Amino acid sequence: AFLPPFPRPTSVPADSPPPSDVLQIPNFLSEAECLALIRLGEEASRAEGSECEEYLNARVNVEVSETGRSKEAEGLIDEHLSGAALGGEGAIDETAGGGYRVRLREDDVRRQLEEKVKFVMGLEDRSEGFFFEEGAWERPTPRRIVVRDQTVVKYESKNGVPPHVDGKDATLLLYLNTVHPDNGGRTVFPEDGLAVQPVAGTALLYKSKTELLHFSEPIREAEGDGNENPTKFILQLLIDYEHDYKKGDTITDFRRGTSYVFE
């Protein structure tokens, strides 16, 4: 079971911290659902035979390997991050890689996640549900949610992702396994003062179009009670859902050769 977001109380102590821009949703997925998604990622990897080299996956890895930052994140990095904020010099090793990424099959994502995502985002009226397209020529409509990227990522020792923003209306980040705190692997949002340790089944939902800089802390080998061979699995959906259609507008689907009036 999973729960919709609860509104922040209208009366809170004056010294309370501001509400986070990151919605944390515990138990969004069950243990069985997490394992099923990891298995689907492994099947996709065997079928494709290589890492996904499309869209954000390749772009972030290439840009980060060259500069340590994605293009959209340049100003935010300078404004919000210092060496200390990153955990000290060398906390993110640009040569260590950003994990191994595979794109899940559309039908698998639709079956496993569409209804939950529609519910938690308040988009249950999007009758056409998920529409998978990387290209910007396809836009969300009153009936459609556009999924730009749906990848499972496997992080091993020293793997992490330097600071970046995602460039889409919303990101849904799903932790598919639990990582011991001594092994690192947190998702860090410096602007929000937030660092989230991976717990299987927990989802993070946030906007990161040109704001909310974040990075994935590198996985570390055994320290204290941590694991000697740590691994972190996540599933990432990059979602566009905002549209500017007005009631009475005619919306045409050129692929299907159909149209309807937005009522």
PDB file of N, CA, C and O in Angstrom, residues 36-69:
ATOM      1  N   ALA A  36      11.027  -7.410  -8.401  1.00  0.00           N
ATOM      2  CA  ALA A  36      10.547  -7.610  -9.770  1.00  0.00           C
ATOM      3  C   ALA A  36      11.150  -6.579 -10.716  1.00  0.00           C
ATOM      4  O   ALA A  36      11.541  -6.913 -11.851  1.00  0.00           O
ATOM      5  N   LEU A  37      11.280  -5.336 -10.278  1.00  0.00           N
ATOM      6  CA  LEU A  37      11.851  -4.290 -11.130  1.00  0.00           C
ATOM      7  C   LEU A  37      13.346  -4.502 -11.343  1.00  0.00           C
ATOM      8  O   LEU A  37      13.867  -4.253 -12.431  1.00  0.00           O
ATOM      9  N   ILE A  38      14.048  -4.956 -10.310  1.00  0.00           N
ATOM     10  CA  ILE A  38      15.465  -5.298 -10.491  1.00  0.00           C
ATOM     11  C   ILE A  38      15.594  -6.417 -11.517  1.00  0.00           C
ATOM     12  O   ILE A  38      16.445  -6.370 -12.416  1.00  0.00           O
ATOM     13  N   ARG A  39      14.744  -7.411 -11.416  1.00  0.00           N
ATOM     14  CA  ARG A  39      14.787  -8.528 -12.361  1.00  0.00           C
ATOM     15  C   ARG A  39      14.485  -8.066 -13.780  1.00  0.00           C
ATOM     16  O   ARG A  39      15.142  -8.482 -14.743  1.00  0.00           O
ATOM     17  N   LEU A  40      13.519  -7.154 -13.925  1.00  0.00           N
ATOM     18  CA  LEU A  40      13.201  -6.626 -15.253  1.00  0.00           C
ATOM     19  C   LEU A  40      14.390  -5.845 -15.817  1.00  0.00           C
ATOM     20  O   LEU A  40      14.658  -5.887 -17.028  1.00  0.00           O
ATOM     21  N   GLY A  41      15.102  -5.118 -14.950  1.00  0.00           N
ATOM     22  CA  GLY A  41      16.300  -4.421 -15.399  1.00  0.00           C
ATOM     23  C   GLY A  41      17.372  -5.380 -15.872  1.00  0.00           C
ATOM     24  O   GLY A  41      18.036  -5.144 -16.891  1.00  0.00           O
ATOM     25  N   GLU A  42      17.546  -6.494 -15.150  1.00  0.00           N
ATOM     26  CA  GLU A  42      18.531  -7.501 -15.557  1.00  0.00           C
ATOM     27  C   GLU A  42      18.138  -8.135 -16.887  1.00  0.00           C
ATOM     28  O   GLU A  42      18.985  -8.384 -17.751  1.00  0.00           O
ATOM     29  N   GLU A  43      16.836  -8.387 -17.064  1.00  0.00           N
ATOM     30  CA  GLU A  43      16.373  -8.955 -18.338  1.00  0.00           C
ATOM     31  C   GLU A  43      16.598  -7.971 -19.478  1.00  0.00           C
ATOM     32  O   GLU A  43      17.021  -8.367 -20.583  1.00  0.00           O
ATOM     33  N   ALA A  44      16.324  -6.690 -19.235  1.00  0.00           N
ATOM     34  CA  ALA A  44      16.537  -5.682 -20.273  1.00  0.00           C
ATOM     35  C   ALA A  44      18.012  -5.572 -20.630  1.00  0.00           C
ATOM     36  O   ALA A  44      18.373  -5.403 -21.798  1.00  0.00           O
ATOM     37  N   SER A  45      18.870  -5.692 -19.624  1.00  0.00           N
ATOM     38  CA  SER A  45      20.313  -5.622 -19.876  1.00  0.00           C
ATOM     39  C   SER A  45      20.763  -6.777 -20.757  1.00  0.00           C
ATOM     40  O   SER A  45      21.546  -6.587 -21.697  1.00  0.00           O
ATOM     41  N   ARG A  46      20.276  -7.985 -20.469  1.00  0.00           N
ATOM     42  CA  ARG A  46      20.653  -9.144 -21.297  1.00  0.00           C
ATOM     43  C   ARG A  46      20.118  -8.998 -22.716  1.00  0.00           C
ATOM     44  O   ARG A  46      20.795  -9.344 -23.687  1.00  0.00           O
ATOM     45  N   ALA A  47      18.901  -8.456 -22.835  1.00  0.00           N
ATOM     46  CA  ALA A  47      18.294  -8.306 -24.166  1.00  0.00           C
ATOM     47  C   ALA A  47      19.020  -7.261 -25.000  1.00  0.00           C
ATOM     48  O   ALA A  47      19.229  -7.439 -26.199  1.00  0.00           O
ATOM     49  N   GLU A  48      19.421  -6.152 -24.355  1.00  0.00           N
ATOM     50  CA  GLU A  48      20.068  -5.061 -25.086  1.00  0.00           C
ATOM     51  C   GLU A  48      21.542  -5.351 -25.324  1.00  0.00           C
ATOM     52  O   GLU A  48      22.130  -4.896 -26.308  1.00  0.00           O
ATOM     53  N   GLY A  49      22.165  -6.060 -24.387  1.00  0.00           N
ATOM     54  CA  GLY A  49      23.565  -6.425 -24.536  1.00  0.00           C
ATOM     55  C   GLY A  49      24.550  -5.329 -24.201  1.00  0.00           C
ATOM     56  O   GLY A  49      25.757  -5.541 -24.241  1.00  0.00           O
ATOM     57  N   SER A  50      24.057  -4.127 -23.891  1.00  0.00           N
ATOM     58  CA  SER A  50      24.951  -3.027 -23.549  1.00  0.00           C
ATOM     59  C   SER A  50      24.183  -1.987 -22.758  1.00  0.00           C
ATOM     60  O   SER A  50      22.953  -2.012 -22.693  1.00  0.00           O
ATOM     61  N   GLU A  51      24.908  -1.041 -22.190  1.00  0.00           N
ATOM     62  CA  GLU A  51      24.289   0.029 -21.419  1.00  0.00           C
ATOM     63  C   GLU A  51      23.463   0.931 -22.323  1.00  0.00           C
ATOM     64  O   GLU A  51      23.796   1.148 -23.489  1.00  0.00           O
ATOM     65  N   CYS A  52      22.372   1.458 -21.748  1.00  0.00           N
ATOM     66  CA  CYS A  52      21.547   2.414 -22.484  1.00  0.00           C
ATOM     67  C   CYS A  52      22.366   3.657 -22.795  1.00  0.00           C
ATOM     68  O   CYS A  52      22.982   4.245 -21.910  1.00  0.00           O
ATOM     69  N   GLU A  53      22.382   4.086 -24.060  1.00  0.00           N
ATOM     70  CA  GLU A  53      23.168   5.251 -24.471  1.00  0.00           C
ATOM     71  C   GLU A  53      22.273   6.329 -25.052  1.00  0.00           C
ATOM     72  O   GLU A  53      22.658   7.067 -25.951  1.00  0.00           O
ATOM     73  N   GLU A  54      21.085   6.425 -24.535  1.00  0.00           N
ATOM     74  CA  GLU A  54      20.136   7.416 -25.019  1.00  0.00           C
ATOM     75  C   GLU A  54      19.901   8.502 -23.981  1.00  0.00           C
ATOM     76  O   GLU A  54      20.038   8.286 -22.787  1.00  0.00           O
ATOM     77  N   TYR A  55      19.518   9.645 -24.454  1.00  0.00           N
ATOM     78  CA  TYR A  55      19.027  10.762 -23.648  1.00  0.00           C
ATOM     79  C   TYR A  55      19.914  11.063 -22.448  1.00  0.00           C
ATOM     80  O   TYR A  55      21.110  11.125 -22.544  1.00  0.00           O
ATOM     81  N   LEU A  56      19.305  11.224 -21.277  1.00  0.00           N
ATOM     82  CA  LEU A  56      20.029  11.690 -20.101  1.00  0.00           C
ATOM     83  C   LEU A  56      21.148  10.740 -19.706  1.00  0.00           C
ATOM     84  O   LEU A  56      22.213  11.157 -19.277  1.00  0.00           O
ATOM     85  N   ASN A  57      20.921   9.450 -19.833  1.00  0.00           N
ATOM     86  CA  ASN A  57      21.905   8.478 -19.388  1.00  0.00           C
ATOM     87  C   ASN A  57      23.283   8.766 -19.976  1.00  0.00           C
ATOM     88  O   ASN A  57      24.266   8.906 -19.268  1.00  0.00           O
ATOM     89  N   ALA A  58      23.338   8.838 -21.295  1.00  0.00           N
ATOM     90  CA  ALA A  58      24.617   9.074 -21.939  1.00  0.00           C
ATOM     91  C   ALA A  58      25.076  10.506 -21.730  1.00  0.00           C
ATOM     92  O   ALA A  58      26.254  10.760 -21.473  1.00  0.00           O
ATOM     93  N   ARG A  59      24.145  11.473 -21.840  1.00  0.00           N
ATOM     94  CA  ARG A  59      24.546  12.879 -21.762  1.00  0.00           C
ATOM     95  C   ARG A  59      25.169  13.218 -20.417  1.00  0.00           C
ATOM     96  O   ARG A  59      26.228  13.839 -20.354  1.00  0.00           O
ATOM     97  N   VAL A  60      24.529  12.822 -19.329  1.00  0.00           N
ATOM     98  CA  VAL A  60      25.077  13.124 -18.023  1.00  0.00           C
ATOM     99  C   VAL A  60      26.415  12.436 -17.832  1.00  0.00           C
ATOM    100  O   VAL A  60      27.378  13.036 -17.368  1.00  0.00           O
ATOM    101  N   ASN A  61      26.507  11.164 -18.216  1.00  0.00           N
ATOM    102  CA  ASN A  61      27.772  10.461 -18.038  1.00  0.00           C
ATOM    103  C   ASN A  61      28.899  11.129 -18.823  1.00  0.00           C
ATOM    104  O   ASN A  61      30.007  11.292 -18.334  1.00  0.00           O
ATOM    105  N   VAL A  62      28.636  11.529 -20.068  1.00  0.00           N
ATOM    106  CA  VAL A  62      29.669  12.138 -20.886  1.00  0.00           C
ATOM    107  C   VAL A  62      30.043  13.517 -20.356  1.00  0.00           C
ATOM    108  O   VAL A  62      31.221  13.834 -20.172  1.00  0.00           O
ATOM    109  N   GLU A  63      29.037  14.361 -20.080  1.00  0.00           N
ATOM    110  CA  GLU A  63      29.334  15.710 -19.603  1.00  0.00           C
ATOM    111  C   GLU A  63      30.046  15.681 -18.261  1.00  0.00           C
ATOM    112  O   GLU A  63      30.997  16.416 -18.026  1.00  0.00           O
ATOM    113  N   VAL A  64      29.586  14.800 -17.382  1.00  0.00           N
ATOM    114  CA  VAL A  64      30.168  14.737 -16.058  1.00  0.00           C
ATOM    115  C   VAL A  64      31.604  14.235 -16.130  1.00  0.00           C
ATOM    116  O   VAL A  64      32.479  14.706 -15.413  1.00  0.00           O
ATOM    117  N   SER A  65      31.876  13.282 -17.020  1.00  0.00           N
ATOM    118  CA  SER A  65      33.238  12.766 -17.132  1.00  0.00           C
ATOM    119  C   SER A  65      34.190  13.843 -17.637  1.00  0.00           C
ATOM    120  O   SER A  65      35.374  13.828 -17.338  1.00  0.00           O
ATOM    121  N   GLU A  66      33.663  14.822 -18.386  1.00  0.00           N
ATOM    122  CA  GLU A  66      34.503  15.876 -18.939  1.00  0.00           C
ATOM    123  C   GLU A  66      34.644  17.069 -18.001  1.00  0.00           C
ATOM    124  O   GLU A  66      35.703  17.680 -17.906  1.00  0.00           O
ATOM    125  N   THR A  67      33.546  17.422 -17.288  1.00  0.00           N
ATOM    126  CA  THR A  67      33.556  18.666 -16.533  1.00  0.00           C
ATOM    127  C   THR A  67      33.156  18.517 -15.075  1.00  0.00           C
ATOM    128  O   THR A  67      33.347  19.436 -14.293  1.00  0.00           O
ATOM    129  N   GLY A  68      32.581  17.382 -14.705  1.00  0.00           N
ATOM    130  CA  GLY A  68      32.122  17.222 -13.334  1.00  0.00           C
ATOM    131  C   GLY A  68      30.762  17.818 -13.076  1.00  0.00           C
ATOM    132  O   GLY A  68      30.314  17.893 -11.942  1.00  0.00           O
ATOM    133  N   ARG A  69      30.066  18.253 -14.119  1.00  0.00           N
ATOM    134  CA  ARG A  69      28.760  18.877 -13.935  1.00  0.00           C
ATOM    135  C   ARG A  69      27.963  18.810 -15.228  1.00  0.00           C
ATOM    136  O   ARG A  69      28.520  18.737 -16.306  1.00  0.00           O
TER     137      ARG A  69
END
